[in-house]
XYZ file of N, CA and C in Angstrom:
414
model
N 1.033 -1.175 0.075
C 0.002 -0.045 -0.069
C 0.936 1.496 -0.048
N 0.304 2.088 -0.357
C 1.138 3.625 -0.339
C 0.166 4.590 0.687
N 0.914 5.878 1.144
C 0.323 6.676 2.023
C 0.794 7.968 1.653
N 0.722 8.999 1.953
C 1.248 10.414 1.812
C 2.146 10.530 3.001
N 3.348 10.832 3.106
C 4.296 11.200 3.757
C 5.076 12.688 3.411
N 4.812 13.399 4.207
C 5.347 14.996 3.997
C 4.802 15.215 2.443
N 3.659 15.059 2.137
C 3.456 15.373 0.731
C 3.596 14.692 -0.563
N 4.239 13.310 0.017
C 4.743 12.511 -1.162
C 3.966 11.612 -0.955
N 3.839 10.619 -2.177
C 3.269 9.164 -1.921
C 4.417 8.243 -1.646
N 4.448 7.590 -0.985
C 5.667 6.595 -0.805
C 5.071 5.028 -0.485
N 5.731 3.951 -0.807
C 5.211 2.771 -0.312
C 5.639 2.507 0.952
N 4.542 2.099 1.679
C 4.463 1.912 3.135
C 4.940 0.646 3.677
N 5.847 0.648 4.785
C 6.243 -0.882 5.201
C 4.957 -2.073 5.027
N 5.354 -2.981 5.000
C 4.277 -4.515 4.878
C 4.188 -4.624 6.504
N 3.180 -4.704 6.667
C 2.790 -5.266 8.213
C 2.322 -6.354 8.058
N 2.266 -7.372 9.274
C 2.018 -8.531 9.375
C 0.231 -8.462 9.771
N -0.406 -8.961 9.016
C -1.866 -9.047 9.303
C -2.225 -9.804 10.424
N -1.889 -10.580 10.832
C -2.223 -11.418 12.193
C -2.075 -10.303 13.335
N -1.544 -9.043 13.426
C -1.541 -8.468 14.569
C -2.708 -7.501 14.180
N -3.407 -7.735 13.048
C -4.568 -6.742 12.673
C -5.760 -6.780 13.230
N -6.006 -8.203 13.348
C -7.005 -8.734 13.751
C -8.214 -8.130 12.569
N -9.437 -8.762 12.574
C -10.711 -8.171 11.775
C -10.325 -7.383 10.709
N -10.539 -6.133 10.244
C -10.454 -5.744 8.917
C -9.362 -5.708 8.385
N -8.397 -5.583 9.031
C -6.650 -5.434 8.671
C -6.010 -6.915 8.276
N -7.035 -7.853 8.937
C -6.364 -9.350 8.577
C -7.224 -9.773 7.519
N -8.354 -9.259 6.684
C -8.715 -9.574 5.614
C -8.110 -9.110 4.434
N -7.953 -10.168 3.396
C -7.286 -9.784 2.199
C -8.308 -10.091 0.937
N -8.642 -9.695 0.319
C -9.455 -9.547 -0.899
C -9.519 -9.032 -2.231
N -10.047 -9.531 -3.108
C -10.157 -8.872 -4.272
C -11.731 -8.015 -4.421
N -11.958 -7.221 -5.020
C -13.219 -6.681 -5.190
C -14.206 -7.558 -5.726
N -13.863 -8.580 -6.754
C -14.843 -9.629 -7.279
C -15.147 -10.352 -6.275
N -14.240 -10.765 -5.485
C -14.873 -12.025 -4.167
C -15.530 -10.861 -3.406
N -15.203 -9.842 -2.913
C -16.214 -9.023 -1.835
C -17.385 -8.875 -2.698
N -17.669 -8.594 -3.672
C -19.228 -8.468 -4.363
C -19.826 -10.156 -4.298
N -19.089 -10.835 -4.471
C -19.571 -12.224 -4.396
C -19.990 -12.450 -2.983
N -19.166 -12.436 -2.135
C -19.377 -12.520 -0.738
C -20.849 -11.811 -0.267
N -20.940 -10.449 -0.603
C -22.017 -9.783 -0.652
C -23.279 -10.291 -0.830
N -23.407 -10.811 -2.147
C -24.297 -11.695 -3.155
C -24.869 -12.815 -1.937
N -23.995 -13.483 -1.844
C -24.056 -14.814 -0.886
C -24.423 -14.598 0.462
N -24.044 -13.591 0.827
C -24.798 -13.006 2.412
C -26.098 -12.610 2.170
N -26.295 -12.087 1.042
C -27.853 -11.157 1.207
C -28.802 -12.144 0.601
N -28.210 -13.188 -0.134
C -29.142 -14.235 -0.747
C -29.444 -15.563 0.231
N -28.905 -15.542 1.279
C -29.317 -16.736 2.226
C -28.251 -18.103 1.906
N -27.351 -17.758 1.422
C -26.438 -18.658 0.954
C -25.061 -18.926 2.358
N -25.064 -17.890 3.139
C -23.794 -17.982 4.097
C -24.736 -17.746 5.497
N -25.909 -17.209 5.545
C -26.475 -17.239 6.934
C -27.910 -17.121 6.562
N -28.779 -17.561 7.608
C -30.112 -17.630 7.712
C -30.862 -16.334 7.431
N -31.907 -16.138 6.183
C -32.134 -15.123 6.045
C -32.721 -14.175 7.307
N -33.504 -14.938 8.227
C -33.712 -14.144 9.320
C -32.557 -13.587 10.166
N -31.509 -14.323 9.990
C -30.045 -13.627 10.559
C -29.722 -12.352 9.952
N -29.492 -12.416 8.768
C -29.353 -11.440 7.742
C -30.457 -9.972 8.070
N -31.210 -10.597 8.226
C -32.574 -9.369 8.230
C -32.189 -8.910 9.819
N -32.062 -9.458 10.709
C -31.210 -8.991 12.018
C -30.177 -8.169 11.683
N -29.118 -8.680 11.202
C -27.861 -8.082 10.789
C -27.941 -6.772 10.116
N -29.143 -6.386 9.192
C -29.302 -5.460 8.286
C -30.418 -4.365 9.080
N -30.818 -4.739 9.899
C -31.746 -3.712 10.668
C -30.932 -2.532 11.802
N -31.252 -1.511 11.684
C -30.568 -0.118 12.153
C -30.646 -0.590 14.000
N -29.806 -0.742 14.290
C -29.605 -0.682 15.623
C -30.516 0.294 16.649
N -31.237 -0.164 17.840
C -31.541 0.570 18.654
C -30.873 0.862 20.107
N -30.781 1.987 20.617
C -30.172 2.139 21.881
C -30.912 1.930 22.781
N -30.640 1.928 23.924
C -31.062 1.713 25.446
C -32.736 2.580 25.471
N -32.237 3.608 25.008
C -33.594 4.709 25.506
C -34.323 4.719 23.910
N -34.443 3.323 23.171
C -35.150 2.828 22.044
C -35.191 4.044 20.602
N -34.105 5.043 20.752
C -33.644 5.706 19.790
C -32.989 5.067 18.866
N -33.040 5.093 17.247
C -32.119 4.906 16.055
C -30.779 4.757 16.299
N -29.843 4.149 16.169
C -28.252 4.141 16.328
C -28.112 5.559 14.608
N -27.304 6.235 15.334
C -26.879 7.488 14.383
C -26.507 6.891 13.085
N -26.437 7.388 12.174
C -25.881 6.930 10.583
C -26.099 5.528 10.058
N -27.432 5.101 10.554
C -27.975 4.227 10.042
C -27.087 2.897 10.255
N -26.572 2.533 11.308
C -25.571 1.592 11.547
C -26.495 0.192 12.097
N -26.241 -0.800 11.572
C -26.863 -1.999 12.130
C -25.517 -2.760 12.724
N -25.643 -4.115 12.717
C -24.426 -5.148 13.108
C -23.435 -5.409 12.108
N -22.490 -4.290 12.210
C -21.673 -4.230 11.701
C -21.366 -3.551 10.102
N -22.855 -3.238 9.574
C -23.045 -2.545 8.416
C -23.708 -1.597 8.578
N -23.693 -0.572 7.505
C -24.634 0.664 7.321
C -25.858 0.163 6.639
N -27.079 0.584 6.699
C -27.948 0.496 5.907
C -28.852 2.084 5.501
N -28.743 2.239 4.255
C -29.376 3.327 3.809
C -30.123 3.028 2.488
N -30.179 4.496 1.867
C -30.739 3.948 0.736
C -30.144 4.612 -0.276
N -30.010 4.013 -1.394
C -29.241 4.872 -2.896
C -30.194 5.147 -3.855
N -30.677 6.103 -4.041
C -31.452 6.452 -5.707
C -33.008 5.874 -5.024
N -33.183 5.889 -3.486
C -34.327 5.389 -3.391
C -34.394 3.725 -3.082
N -33.490 2.805 -3.261
C -33.252 1.797 -2.916
C -32.365 1.285 -1.952
N -33.089 0.092 -1.111
C -31.944 -0.213 0.024
C -30.562 -0.663 -0.388
N -29.933 -0.564 0.493
C -28.129 -0.443 0.514
C -27.991 -0.975 1.661
N -26.821 -1.985 1.433
C -26.308 -2.432 2.645
C -24.738 -1.947 2.267
N -23.911 -1.100 3.115
C -22.685 -1.172 3.067
C -21.852 -1.538 4.182
N -20.217 -1.579 3.824
C -19.381 -1.587 4.848
C -18.074 -1.135 4.215
N -17.352 0.004 4.975
C -16.163 0.108 4.173
C -15.023 0.140 5.486
N -13.727 0.359 4.832
C -12.798 0.116 6.018
C -11.316 0.433 5.378
N -10.240 0.372 6.344
C -9.168 1.017 5.850
C -7.912 0.548 6.873
N -6.980 0.273 6.455
C -5.769 -0.058 7.084
C -4.477 0.784 6.408
N -3.527 0.469 7.206
C -2.522 1.645 6.665
C -2.242 1.080 5.383
N -2.468 2.027 4.125
C -1.854 1.888 3.070
C -3.055 1.081 2.135
N -4.107 0.961 2.484
C -5.376 0.473 2.073
C -6.809 1.218 2.397
N -7.825 0.925 1.270
C -8.935 1.700 1.692
C -10.150 0.979 0.862
N -11.413 0.529 1.374
C -11.911 -0.493 0.402
C -13.801 0.333 0.992
N -14.800 -0.002 0.241
C -15.997 0.186 0.303
C -16.827 -1.119 -0.500
N -17.634 -1.350 0.040
C -18.511 -2.612 -0.354
C -20.225 -1.952 -0.269
N -20.987 -2.391 -1.089
C -22.402 -2.052 -1.340
C -22.846 -2.752 -1.874
N -24.431 -3.363 -1.040
C -24.981 -4.294 -1.851
C -26.301 -3.804 -1.695
N -27.015 -4.132 -3.120
C -28.656 -3.646 -3.168
C -29.184 -4.583 -3.553
N -29.721 -5.346 -2.094
C -30.614 -6.407 -2.215
C -31.383 -6.603 -3.011
N -32.212 -5.905 -3.631
C -33.815 -5.978 -4.434
C -33.453 -6.247 -5.767
N -31.823 -5.307 -6.242
C -31.428 -5.790 -7.608
C -30.287 -6.807 -7.547
N -29.964 -7.375 -6.601
C -28.894 -8.132 -6.173
C -27.721 -7.424 -6.810
N -27.157 -6.607 -6.885
C -26.100 -5.845 -7.395
C -25.167 -5.448 -5.903
N -23.985 -5.971 -6.381
C -22.817 -5.536 -5.362
C -21.872 -4.778 -6.104
N -21.469 -3.643 -5.471
C -19.943 -2.669 -5.861
C -18.792 -3.080 -4.912
N -17.891 -3.342 -5.169
C -16.578 -2.967 -4.224
C -15.731 -2.041 -5.022
N -15.217 -1.099 -4.212
C -13.880 -0.436 -4.736
C -13.033 -0.276 -3.567
N -11.958 -1.087 -4.124
C -10.493 -1.205 -3.298
C -9.398 -0.241 -3.881
N -8.527 0.334 -2.795
C -7.591 1.105 -3.335
C -6.473 0.855 -2.363
N -4.854 0.754 -3.306
C -3.884 0.746 -2.361
C -3.536 2.019 -1.717
N -3.934 2.756 -1.511
C -3.510 3.744 -1.242
C -4.191 4.531 0.004
N -3.839 5.012 0.897
C -4.572 5.758 2.104
C -3.867 6.638 2.855
N -4.105 8.088 2.538
C -5.717 8.623 2.389
C -5.723 8.435 0.769
N -7.015 8.534 0.343
C -7.359 8.017 -1.234
C -6.880 9.072 -1.751
N -6.304 9.032 -2.844
C -5.830 10.280 -3.993
C -6.784 11.123 -4.198
N -6.481 12.217 -4.418
C -7.342 13.541 -4.820
C -8.508 12.935 -5.869
N -9.499 13.301 -5.778
C -10.471 13.230 -6.716
C -11.578 12.381 -6.349
N -11.794 11.987 -5.054
C -12.843 11.064 -4.645
C -12.399 9.976 -3.555
N -12.936 9.364 -2.981
C -12.392 8.045 -2.140
C -13.601 6.750 -2.625
N -13.421 5.760 -1.902
C -13.861 4.441 -2.554
C -15.450 4.507 -2.189
N -15.764 5.383 -0.998
C -17.092 5.341 -0.702
C -17.783 6.075 -1.905
N -17.404 7.265 -2.245
C -18.043 8.014 -3.291
C -17.976 7.733 -4.291
N -17.119 6.839 -4.643
C -16.581 5.815 -6.143
C -17.935 4.952 -6.115
N -17.759 4.051 -4.917
C -18.874 2.972 -5.094
C -20.395 3.417 -5.011
N -20.461 4.602 -4.498
C -21.605 5.110 -4.256
C -22.329 5.542 -5.860
N -21.185 6.054 -6.944
C -21.556 6.658 -7.699
C -21.818 5.503 -8.937
N -21.137 4.484 -8.524
C -21.344 3.167 -9.448
C -22.781 2.847 -9.152
N -22.947 2.548 -8.109
C -24.384 2.268 -7.566
C -25.397 2.620 -8.163
N -25.116 4.075 -8.383
C -26.531 4.913 -8.852
C -26.328 4.565 -10.380
N -25.251 4.572 -10.892
C -25.464 4.309 -12.526
C -25.948 2.877 -12.885
N -25.785 2.080 -11.905
C -25.917 0.796 -11.812
C -27.573 0.686 -12.127
N -28.134 1.575 -11.217
C -29.577 1.644 -10.897
C -30.202 2.435 -12.019
N -29.415 3.110 -12.520
C -30.022 4.135 -13.408
C -30.060 3.447 -15.083
N -29.246 2.195 -15.053
C -29.182 1.349 -16.056
C -30.008 0.062 -16.201
N -31.094 -0.149 -15.172
C -31.860 -1.290 -15.082
C -33.021 -1.023 -15.958
């Protein structure tokens, strides 16, 4: 991965993923992330009831919804009026964002080996723009 150091892009040192746990220990391709989101959303990885629970915005102890539409590990929002489940992550030198549109069974994954993302956008903005384009072309 690459990062900005004193205004210049440099290759960052490799980190052993075993010490990062969670997102930093996951290595994937964009196409595998899209496949994973599809398998998850169509009941091939977990029970549909479990997926429904995972994608329901969480509630606080005072019964108010958690800010930012956060559910159990994912954000649940609408893109062009359509339900969308998303998750993003970053680790030194890398940035990613995954969106799944369950009604259309469309997945979009954007990954980068640069963090922060180079000027001109970031993985979330690019993924949302692609999702919009996909929905407009149905």
